[in-house]
């Protein structure tokens, strides 16, 4: 069985009309498509960069604010400039894109425009039919990120095939000698604010060293029917730059917060000349211990929400024993003070010198995030 | 309990008060007699007008009741138009034609000469004005200016409603990376105070007959400062206190529905409050916020969600402004509202109920005086209800919505053009939309003879009761989540709206929601018409970029100083609006946005 089709969807810059694309995204994932959603008000360069890094088959653009002829054409032009001829572009805009416009856009390299009244199933069928065939080898890639992105796709497809044919063993290629980047793992329950926290840390990494590059491996769960909505890019506003290589992965049926291909992808990224490699699990449960002791991850951060329930619940969270750093995010909530002292006590029992930090990641220039950043970057120089 | 909880209690208490008054009117003979006397007096004072066919009609229609309990239920529960709790209207008379040929008697009984000439409650005396508003904005400032002059050529009063292009709405300049195709699309391109001068050229900004409405929220304080600066450049600094108009500036609905937020929520609210503090003090005729359900409705909410979120957002703003120390009677009268009007049954009374809840909440939970209790409403017919397939049907949809909007006694109204599913409306369809309103208000006898003409049917009462109960239930839900701000940050309203939108689409898809020409009586062929699209030519877009470059070059040195000062004031937590007024003189919208974002961060979208 082939791997799911991966596409990227977005709404153009200066356009906040996300109602249609939200509905369409849900329909796509229900039909087994993995959708990397970039959100609204997105520039051509953000879209092309994301499509290249995510190595999607196609980009779907939903435009309702005009300027679509130029915008779609710019996306196609920029893709070709980078050598990503094999990433296709389609889209729609209700009644705002006329048939005449669509004809011009087709001449400029856009595959398909869906007009008002197109049913969701027509769109889904189109994507599955047009973008479901195997791709040829890429020959023109000018951007090294494109090569890396395709390599990750190959690893992902291979792990999928292996899992499905029930071959066990991890086939790890981790080689510590070649390693360059420091690998930091973030995990924690859903809604704790991991994504926002990582994005705020990325901003600090980028400002600290003007030449550093960061890789992010972000996970979201696959739904029944194998589709997945990979939406972290939409909220990670600081991570949409050429200095960040971000890859969104679906769990593709594996429990525990990661994908079957995570280990190999991470090993590959760790050798790919990044200063930091950050991995974010899906929201995890109490029993989860997503990061194995396999020598790839240097530092583990558990991000908690102050609302974890009673003190007793804390005893059940396995990662509290394993993480080097525990973060209580949303520490502006009332419950946060109690949470801090309860977790502090719990960590003291471990006697492992684990660090506990309170943050409000949603706050610009949050001093707690500054402290976390200092801790992580100091750890690197050690 | 947050303020919203207090509002729920206030409405419940008021409803009980009405029931108590009804009972008292039936048991307390003296009270009952007073009510009957007052009722008879009101009827006697009501002038009679004549229709063109000679039919005499009272200028105010009242129910046929003479029993004290029912009179109490009407007077306390609904209120006469212009009286608390304002169910029937914010003002005593609305839409009525001038008082020519009015017989000075009422309900058949002769009274003394010169009928009552009370001033409308609330606002200062002004010439009667058309409630019609037409939204416009295209290409560059001079193009929109030309359109404004065309639209107002036959109007007694000049009420300009301004749409901005995408880059302006997101606080970025026309020279920003990748936006060139968006310049002047869907609205007018504004980068600098010089554009603002061109936009309203030829209009007397300080005149009582002029008002400007600006549909912009994320960067609203910056645009407001530009408008003030432009007015000062043309008319001197004395004009500031005379400026009339509205700026949308509604941050909550942006986060909940429209996605044009550029700063984090708390910073956005702080800049808004800075602006409101300034304008309510220095510009007593300006409406610095238009609390908008329109975009919530357009994003797919149910009508009840629209009203509930709009009202609760309004109460949250009131709490915030009061928290800053602005007196409720200073900001209360300067709040205005903007609702969508579609074809669902709720719209028969949605705005009526909203007006009542607002009045009770402001009076009893916020201590507002009479002027601060008024829910001043602008309505726009539903853009979402307009369909591309067989688009001429949109004329009928808009006409039905207009009737509903005026049945709700909206203070002003915009009617959509039938070609809106395709583009910024063209002149032909704009004209038809405007004429739709004129036909309804001036040609037809539905609204021009009698206030309350279509109010008070048993069906309308039933809708009122159901809608009020549903709105209060939404309030309770928000209250359980910790109030409006907590609910917004929790994405509550946003996800509720998205769920409703999905349901709506599903209903269209499975046919349980009939859309004529789309899923019912479809003629088989797609009839996307020849619509002449208003697109901004490349040369114009380049002109805007060139002008901006010239402005930036000319002001480079001064801009740096002004922006540094602005940043400093923002960091110190002072009211930054005066510094904004200085900054817009020498720096562009995008420059200001960038500097503010350096200090407060950017808005992180909610997905």
XYZ file of C-alpha atoms in Angstrom, chain B residues 62-572:
511
model
C -49.428 50.747 19.283
C -51.095 47.467 20.217
C -54.854 47.489 20.799
C -54.804 47.005 24.548
C -56.675 48.689 27.352
C -56.076 46.348 30.273
C -53.500 47.735 32.772
C -51.492 44.477 32.993
C -50.980 44.317 29.237
C -50.140 48.016 29.136
C -47.512 47.403 31.821
C -46.107 44.452 29.869
C -45.724 46.667 26.818
C -44.373 49.795 28.480
C -41.899 48.022 30.768
C -41.139 44.915 28.738
C -40.675 46.564 25.348
C -40.801 50.288 25.881
C -42.117 52.831 23.412
C -39.646 53.550 20.621
C -36.874 55.649 22.170
C -37.700 54.421 25.680
C -36.016 51.868 27.890
C -35.472 48.967 27.221
C -35.619 50.090 23.595
C -36.966 46.873 22.065
C -38.899 48.859 19.469
C -36.169 51.297 18.571
C -33.380 53.458 19.920
C -35.225 56.616 18.865
C -38.814 57.800 18.986
C -39.153 58.191 15.235
C -37.142 56.510 12.532
C -37.380 56.442 8.721
C -40.564 58.562 8.759
C -41.005 61.069 5.993
C -40.868 64.754 7.003
C -43.885 65.967 8.940
C -45.718 67.583 6.050
C -49.495 67.396 5.879
C -49.819 65.907 9.295
C -53.197 66.275 10.876
C -52.841 67.306 14.468
C -54.963 64.694 16.005
C -54.435 61.197 17.032
C -56.336 57.991 16.830
C -59.282 60.037 15.526
C -59.400 62.516 18.386
C -58.648 66.220 17.772
C -55.933 67.753 19.896
C -54.271 71.154 20.080
C -52.162 72.626 17.280
C -48.496 71.978 16.661
C -47.945 68.349 17.414
C -45.182 67.200 19.682
C -41.758 68.193 18.512
C -39.575 66.346 20.914
C -35.965 65.923 20.065
C -34.951 62.390 19.292
C -33.460 60.803 22.378
C -29.728 60.897 22.610
C -28.055 62.655 19.785
C -27.801 66.344 19.023
C -30.076 68.017 16.513
C -29.180 67.389 12.909
C -30.945 67.543 9.580
C -32.803 64.313 8.851
C -30.470 61.958 7.123
C -30.767 58.916 4.950
C -30.073 55.683 6.782
C -28.505 54.323 3.612
C -24.792 53.607 3.737
C -22.697 52.455 0.831
C -19.408 50.763 1.366
C -16.698 51.667 -1.044
C -12.998 51.448 -1.595
C -10.992 50.617 -4.649
C -7.593 51.136 -6.174
C -5.762 54.250 -4.989
C -7.021 57.045 -2.738
C -7.939 59.320 -5.640
C -10.011 56.563 -7.277
C -12.001 55.946 -4.119
C -12.360 59.686 -3.681
C -13.921 59.918 -7.125
C -16.297 57.069 -6.245
C -17.269 58.842 -3.017
C -18.176 61.990 -4.909
C -20.225 59.952 -7.378
C -22.088 58.106 -4.630
C -22.965 61.188 -2.620
C -23.986 63.477 -5.456
C -27.695 63.222 -4.629
C -27.406 62.789 -0.873
C -28.243 65.494 1.638
C -25.670 64.159 4.019
C -22.315 62.674 3.138
C -21.752 59.444 5.000
C -18.723 57.764 3.527
C -18.013 54.163 4.342
C -14.458 53.162 3.516
C -13.080 49.732 2.617
C -9.321 49.213 2.736
C -7.203 46.855 0.683
C -5.494 43.780 2.131
C -2.073 45.276 2.849
C -3.675 48.164 4.741
C -5.916 45.816 6.751
C -2.825 43.868 7.814
C -0.841 47.000 8.638
C 1.757 46.517 5.939
C 3.010 48.840 3.233
C 2.401 48.576 -0.489
C 6.120 47.981 -1.000
C 6.171 44.891 1.242
C 7.424 41.610 -0.189
C 4.870 39.840 -2.352
C 1.862 42.128 -1.915
C 1.993 44.070 -5.182
C -0.951 42.157 -6.680
C -3.023 43.084 -3.623
C -2.607 46.849 -3.842
C -5.997 48.487 -4.232
C -7.782 45.112 -4.440
C -11.036 44.910 -2.491
C -10.481 48.323 -1.001
C -8.367 51.417 -1.111
C -4.587 51.369 -0.586
C -3.453 53.612 2.271
C 0.196 53.785 3.292
C 0.651 57.335 4.539
C -1.112 60.425 5.790
C -0.761 61.847 2.279
C -2.961 59.030 0.940
C -5.477 59.869 3.656
C -5.562 63.510 2.537
C -6.273 62.390 -1.042
C -8.944 59.914 0.072
C -11.361 62.511 1.463
C -10.336 65.426 -0.733
C -13.181 67.835 -1.463
C -15.255 66.797 1.560
C -15.708 69.078 4.539
C -14.507 66.800 7.327
C -15.631 69.089 10.148
C -19.169 69.600 8.835
C -22.140 68.159 10.742
C -23.296 66.755 7.411
C -20.172 64.708 6.932
C -19.062 61.510 8.565
C -16.470 58.926 7.639
C -16.676 55.300 8.515
C -13.551 53.179 8.270
C -13.723 49.415 8.184
C -10.424 48.415 9.709
C -9.501 46.762 12.983
C -5.975 45.356 13.397
C -4.137 48.617 12.670
C -7.128 50.838 13.545
C -5.317 53.128 16.004
C -2.684 53.918 13.351
C -5.296 54.609 10.673
C -7.308 56.707 13.142
C -4.190 58.781 13.826
C -3.690 59.210 10.076
C -7.260 60.404 9.645
C -6.856 62.986 12.404
C -3.522 64.092 10.951
C -5.054 64.424 7.477
C -7.961 66.470 8.842
C -5.548 68.766 10.675
C -3.485 69.266 7.520
C -6.552 70.447 5.651
C -8.568 72.294 8.290
C -6.197 73.073 11.169
C -6.148 71.536 14.628
C -9.529 72.982 15.662
C -11.277 70.485 13.388
C -10.365 67.549 15.639
C -13.197 68.044 18.128
C -15.708 68.294 15.256
C -14.811 65.056 13.485
C -17.677 62.642 13.036
C -17.480 59.054 12.051
C -16.751 55.499 13.055
C -13.720 53.268 13.006
C -14.326 49.558 13.390
C -11.383 48.684 15.675
C -13.038 45.475 16.924
C -10.226 43.160 18.007
C -12.341 40.415 19.553
C -14.242 39.642 16.380
C -10.995 39.638 14.424
C -9.640 36.914 16.662
C -12.975 35.084 16.682
C -13.756 35.297 13.005
C -12.059 37.626 10.584
C -8.363 36.952 11.102
C -7.068 40.462 10.604
C -5.264 40.789 13.905
C -1.669 41.968 13.749
C -0.592 42.307 17.383
C -1.118 39.816 20.232
C -4.586 40.120 21.781
C -3.568 41.951 24.943
C -1.414 44.462 23.074
C -4.178 45.012 20.511
C -6.672 45.703 23.295
C -4.272 48.086 24.978
C -3.719 50.113 21.769
C -7.498 50.163 21.277
C -8.060 51.455 24.800
C -5.377 54.114 24.264
C -7.298 55.300 21.213
C -10.694 55.181 22.936
C -9.366 57.149 25.883
C -8.142 59.841 23.493
C -11.116 60.048 21.127
C -13.868 59.914 23.744
C -12.175 62.867 25.428
C -11.063 64.934 22.417
C -13.547 63.903 19.724
C -16.963 63.686 21.388
C -18.768 62.921 18.109
C -16.531 60.067 17.034
C -17.402 56.388 17.419
C -14.020 54.746 18.102
C -15.312 51.203 17.902
C -17.959 49.390 15.950
C -18.617 46.171 17.788
C -19.228 43.852 14.933
C -21.186 40.677 14.568
C -21.180 40.995 10.804
C -17.925 39.137 10.315
C -18.911 36.562 12.891
C -22.080 35.923 10.903
C -20.180 35.907 7.630
C -17.678 33.400 9.019
C -20.600 31.037 9.445
C -21.995 31.517 12.949
C -25.636 30.998 13.748
C -27.626 34.225 14.220
C -27.804 33.611 17.980
C -24.045 33.123 18.198
C -23.614 36.314 16.217
C -25.705 38.357 18.614
C -24.380 36.660 21.749
C -20.710 37.052 20.850
C -21.187 40.613 19.661
C -22.997 41.675 22.816
C -20.576 39.869 25.111
C -17.637 41.396 23.249
C -19.288 44.773 23.780
C -19.700 44.188 27.497
C -16.051 43.060 27.693
C -14.900 46.262 25.992
C -17.018 48.300 28.391
C -15.375 46.509 31.300
C -11.941 47.224 29.835
C -12.583 50.912 29.182
C -14.060 51.353 32.635
C -11.017 49.556 34.023
C -8.801 52.169 32.377
C -10.724 54.794 34.289
C -12.763 56.198 31.400
C -16.183 57.183 32.827
C -19.009 54.995 31.510
C -20.955 58.063 30.425
C -17.949 59.215 28.404
C -17.398 55.979 26.450
C -20.864 54.395 26.660
C -22.522 56.750 24.139
C -19.573 56.298 21.759
C -19.976 52.549 21.321
C -21.714 51.423 18.168
C -22.699 48.067 16.766
C -22.716 46.339 13.416
C -24.781 43.255 12.661
C -25.362 40.952 9.739
C -28.889 40.374 8.512
C -29.593 37.147 6.691
C -32.687 35.140 5.880
C -32.974 32.853 8.911
C -36.049 33.322 11.128
C -33.944 34.660 14.000
C -33.332 37.834 12.007
C -36.969 38.811 12.473
C -36.001 40.014 15.946
C -32.258 39.537 16.446
C -31.379 43.225 16.604
C -34.484 44.081 18.641
C -33.486 41.612 21.337
C -29.856 42.748 21.194
C -30.923 46.336 21.779
C -32.903 45.299 24.840
C -30.155 43.175 26.393
C -27.572 45.905 25.797
C -29.740 48.553 27.439
C -30.481 46.466 30.509
C -26.861 45.331 30.865
C -25.424 48.809 30.478
C -27.919 50.361 32.872
C -27.975 47.729 35.571
C -24.516 46.109 35.409
C -22.453 49.126 34.300
C -24.442 52.052 35.655
C -24.686 53.819 32.301
C -26.982 56.798 31.831
C -29.639 56.929 29.079
C -27.207 57.793 26.268
C -24.902 54.964 27.231
C -27.748 52.444 27.118
C -28.438 52.856 23.409
C -27.489 50.036 21.094
C -26.763 52.109 17.998
C -26.854 49.746 15.127
C -25.562 49.608 11.603
C -26.798 46.604 9.647
C -25.503 45.058 6.481
C -27.376 42.484 4.484
C -25.715 39.091 4.417
C -22.879 38.655 1.946
C -22.749 34.979 2.721
C -26.345 34.494 1.614
C -25.425 35.727 -1.849
C -24.792 32.979 -4.351
C -22.823 32.964 -7.571
C -25.207 30.559 -9.311
C -28.031 32.525 -10.952
C -26.670 35.587 -9.217
C -29.570 37.879 -10.080
C -31.559 36.092 -7.406
C -29.326 37.983 -5.020
C -31.451 41.085 -5.612
C -34.398 39.286 -4.051
C -32.350 37.934 -1.170
C -31.021 41.376 -0.362
C -34.483 42.930 -0.616
C -35.913 40.445 1.894
C -32.992 41.050 4.226
C -33.478 44.786 3.977
C -37.072 44.473 5.116
C -35.920 42.409 8.091
C -33.202 44.940 8.923
C -35.663 47.843 8.953
C -38.222 45.806 10.876
C -35.524 45.648 13.540
C -35.255 49.455 13.492
C -31.606 49.556 12.501
C -30.102 53.045 12.639
C -28.353 52.669 9.328
C -28.059 49.996 6.714
C -25.901 48.855 3.858
C -27.400 46.702 1.136
C -25.084 44.365 -0.725
C -24.735 44.341 -4.466
C -25.855 41.249 -6.326
C -22.439 40.832 -7.937
C -20.606 40.565 -4.615
C -19.876 36.837 -4.917
C -17.575 37.769 -7.765
C -15.806 40.961 -6.936
C -15.816 44.384 -5.424
C -19.196 45.552 -6.695
C -19.461 47.404 -9.950
C -21.368 50.682 -10.284
C -24.369 49.128 -12.001
C -25.066 46.718 -9.143
C -24.190 49.218 -6.436
C -26.807 51.507 -7.921
C -29.403 48.759 -7.826
C -28.508 47.985 -4.210
C -28.895 51.616 -3.191
C -32.153 51.883 -5.110
C -33.403 48.804 -3.279
C -33.234 50.794 -0.075
C -34.815 53.862 -1.654
C -37.683 51.768 -2.999
C -38.277 50.293 0.425
C -38.007 53.515 2.413
C -39.156 56.213 0.042
C -41.328 54.558 -2.593
C -43.105 51.913 -0.546
C -45.362 52.798 2.345
C -43.931 50.109 4.607
C -41.724 52.317 6.736
C -42.276 55.964 5.880
C -45.693 56.624 7.467
C -45.704 54.791 10.745
C -43.164 53.877 13.360
C -43.614 50.263 14.543
C -45.479 49.405 11.342
C -44.402 45.758 11.352
C -43.532 45.329 15.021
C -45.224 43.169 17.566
C -46.764 40.304 15.651
C -47.248 37.090 17.666
C -44.565 35.479 15.508
C -42.115 38.254 16.208
C -42.814 37.935 19.943
C -42.177 34.199 19.760
C -38.855 34.775 18.004
C -37.904 37.427 20.570
C -38.471 35.074 23.488
C -36.585 32.199 21.878
C -33.678 34.369 20.780
C -33.303 36.092 24.137
C -33.226 32.783 25.990
C -30.649 31.398 23.569
C -28.405 34.483 23.849
C -28.463 34.314 27.645
C -27.529 30.642 27.454
C -24.495 31.551 25.311
C -23.568 34.187 27.904
C -23.701 31.580 30.652
C -21.424 29.294 28.653
C -18.858 32.097 28.181
C -19.156 32.942 31.848
C -18.394 29.306 32.747
C -15.202 29.586 30.690
C -14.070 32.561 32.751
C -15.437 35.450 30.711
C -14.939 36.788 27.207
C -11.150 37.177 27.147
C -10.532 33.740 28.634
C -12.987 32.191 26.168
C -11.358 33.986 23.245
C -7.900 32.781 24.267
C -9.368 29.323 24.617
C -10.608 29.588 20.993
C -14.165 28.963 22.210
C -16.063 31.399 19.992
C -13.797 30.598 17.076
C -14.429 26.885 17.174
C -18.155 27.340 17.794
C -18.351 29.537 14.696
C -16.387 27.026 12.640
C -18.643 24.189 13.751
C -21.709 26.186 12.770
C -20.129 26.979 9.395
C -19.517 23.305 8.728
C -23.096 22.473 9.653
C -24.368 25.174 7.304
C -22.263 23.847 4.404
C -23.439 20.335 5.156
C -27.060 21.481 5.109
C -26.583 23.092 1.715
C -24.870 19.963 0.498
C -27.624 17.584 1.650
C -30.403 19.968 0.661
C -31.947 20.491 4.101
C -31.098 24.164 3.613
C -32.627 25.092 0.262
C -30.672 27.606 -1.797
C -32.626 28.519 -4.876
C -30.630 28.148 -8.064
C -27.970 26.144 -6.269
C -29.448 23.046 -4.685
C -33.052 23.638 -5.734
C -34.562 24.704 -9.095
C -31.103 24.728 -10.594
C -31.242 25.365 -14.329
C -28.377 23.017 -15.047
C -26.007 25.418 -16.703
C -23.589 27.479 -14.696
C -24.396 31.037 -15.534
C -21.362 32.905 -14.273
C -22.163 36.209 -15.900
C -20.061 38.731 -17.700
C -19.128 40.788 -14.719
C -16.891 43.751 -15.248
C -14.263 43.395 -12.577
C -12.725 46.348 -10.824
C -9.067 45.402 -10.862
C -6.223 47.755 -10.109
C -3.988 48.289 -13.145
C -0.272 47.550 -12.742
C 0.623 51.173 -13.410
C -1.486 52.329 -10.493
C 0.048 49.764 -8.186
C 3.489 51.009 -9.214
C 2.391 54.610 -8.644
C 1.449 53.743 -5.065
C 4.827 52.100 -4.462
C 6.661 55.095 -5.957
C 4.727 57.576 -3.820
C 5.530 55.578 -0.719
C 9.223 55.486 -1.576
C 9.217 59.262 -2.015
C 7.467 59.749 1.335
C 9.910 57.474 3.143
C 12.916 59.185 1.590
C 11.636 62.649 2.382
C 10.976 61.797 6.038
C 13.745 59.305 6.775
C 15.420 61.290 9.569
C 12.238 62.477 11.242
C 10.644 59.047 11.015
C 13.398 57.468 13.052
C 12.991 59.989 15.859
C 9.209 59.709 15.911
C 9.292 55.912 15.862
C 11.899 55.725 18.628
C 9.701 57.948 20.736
C 6.661 55.772 19.988
C 8.523 52.613 20.982
C 9.669 54.263 24.164
C 6.143 55.298 25.139
C 4.794 51.819 24.409
C 7.506 50.196 26.500
C 6.778 52.508 29.388
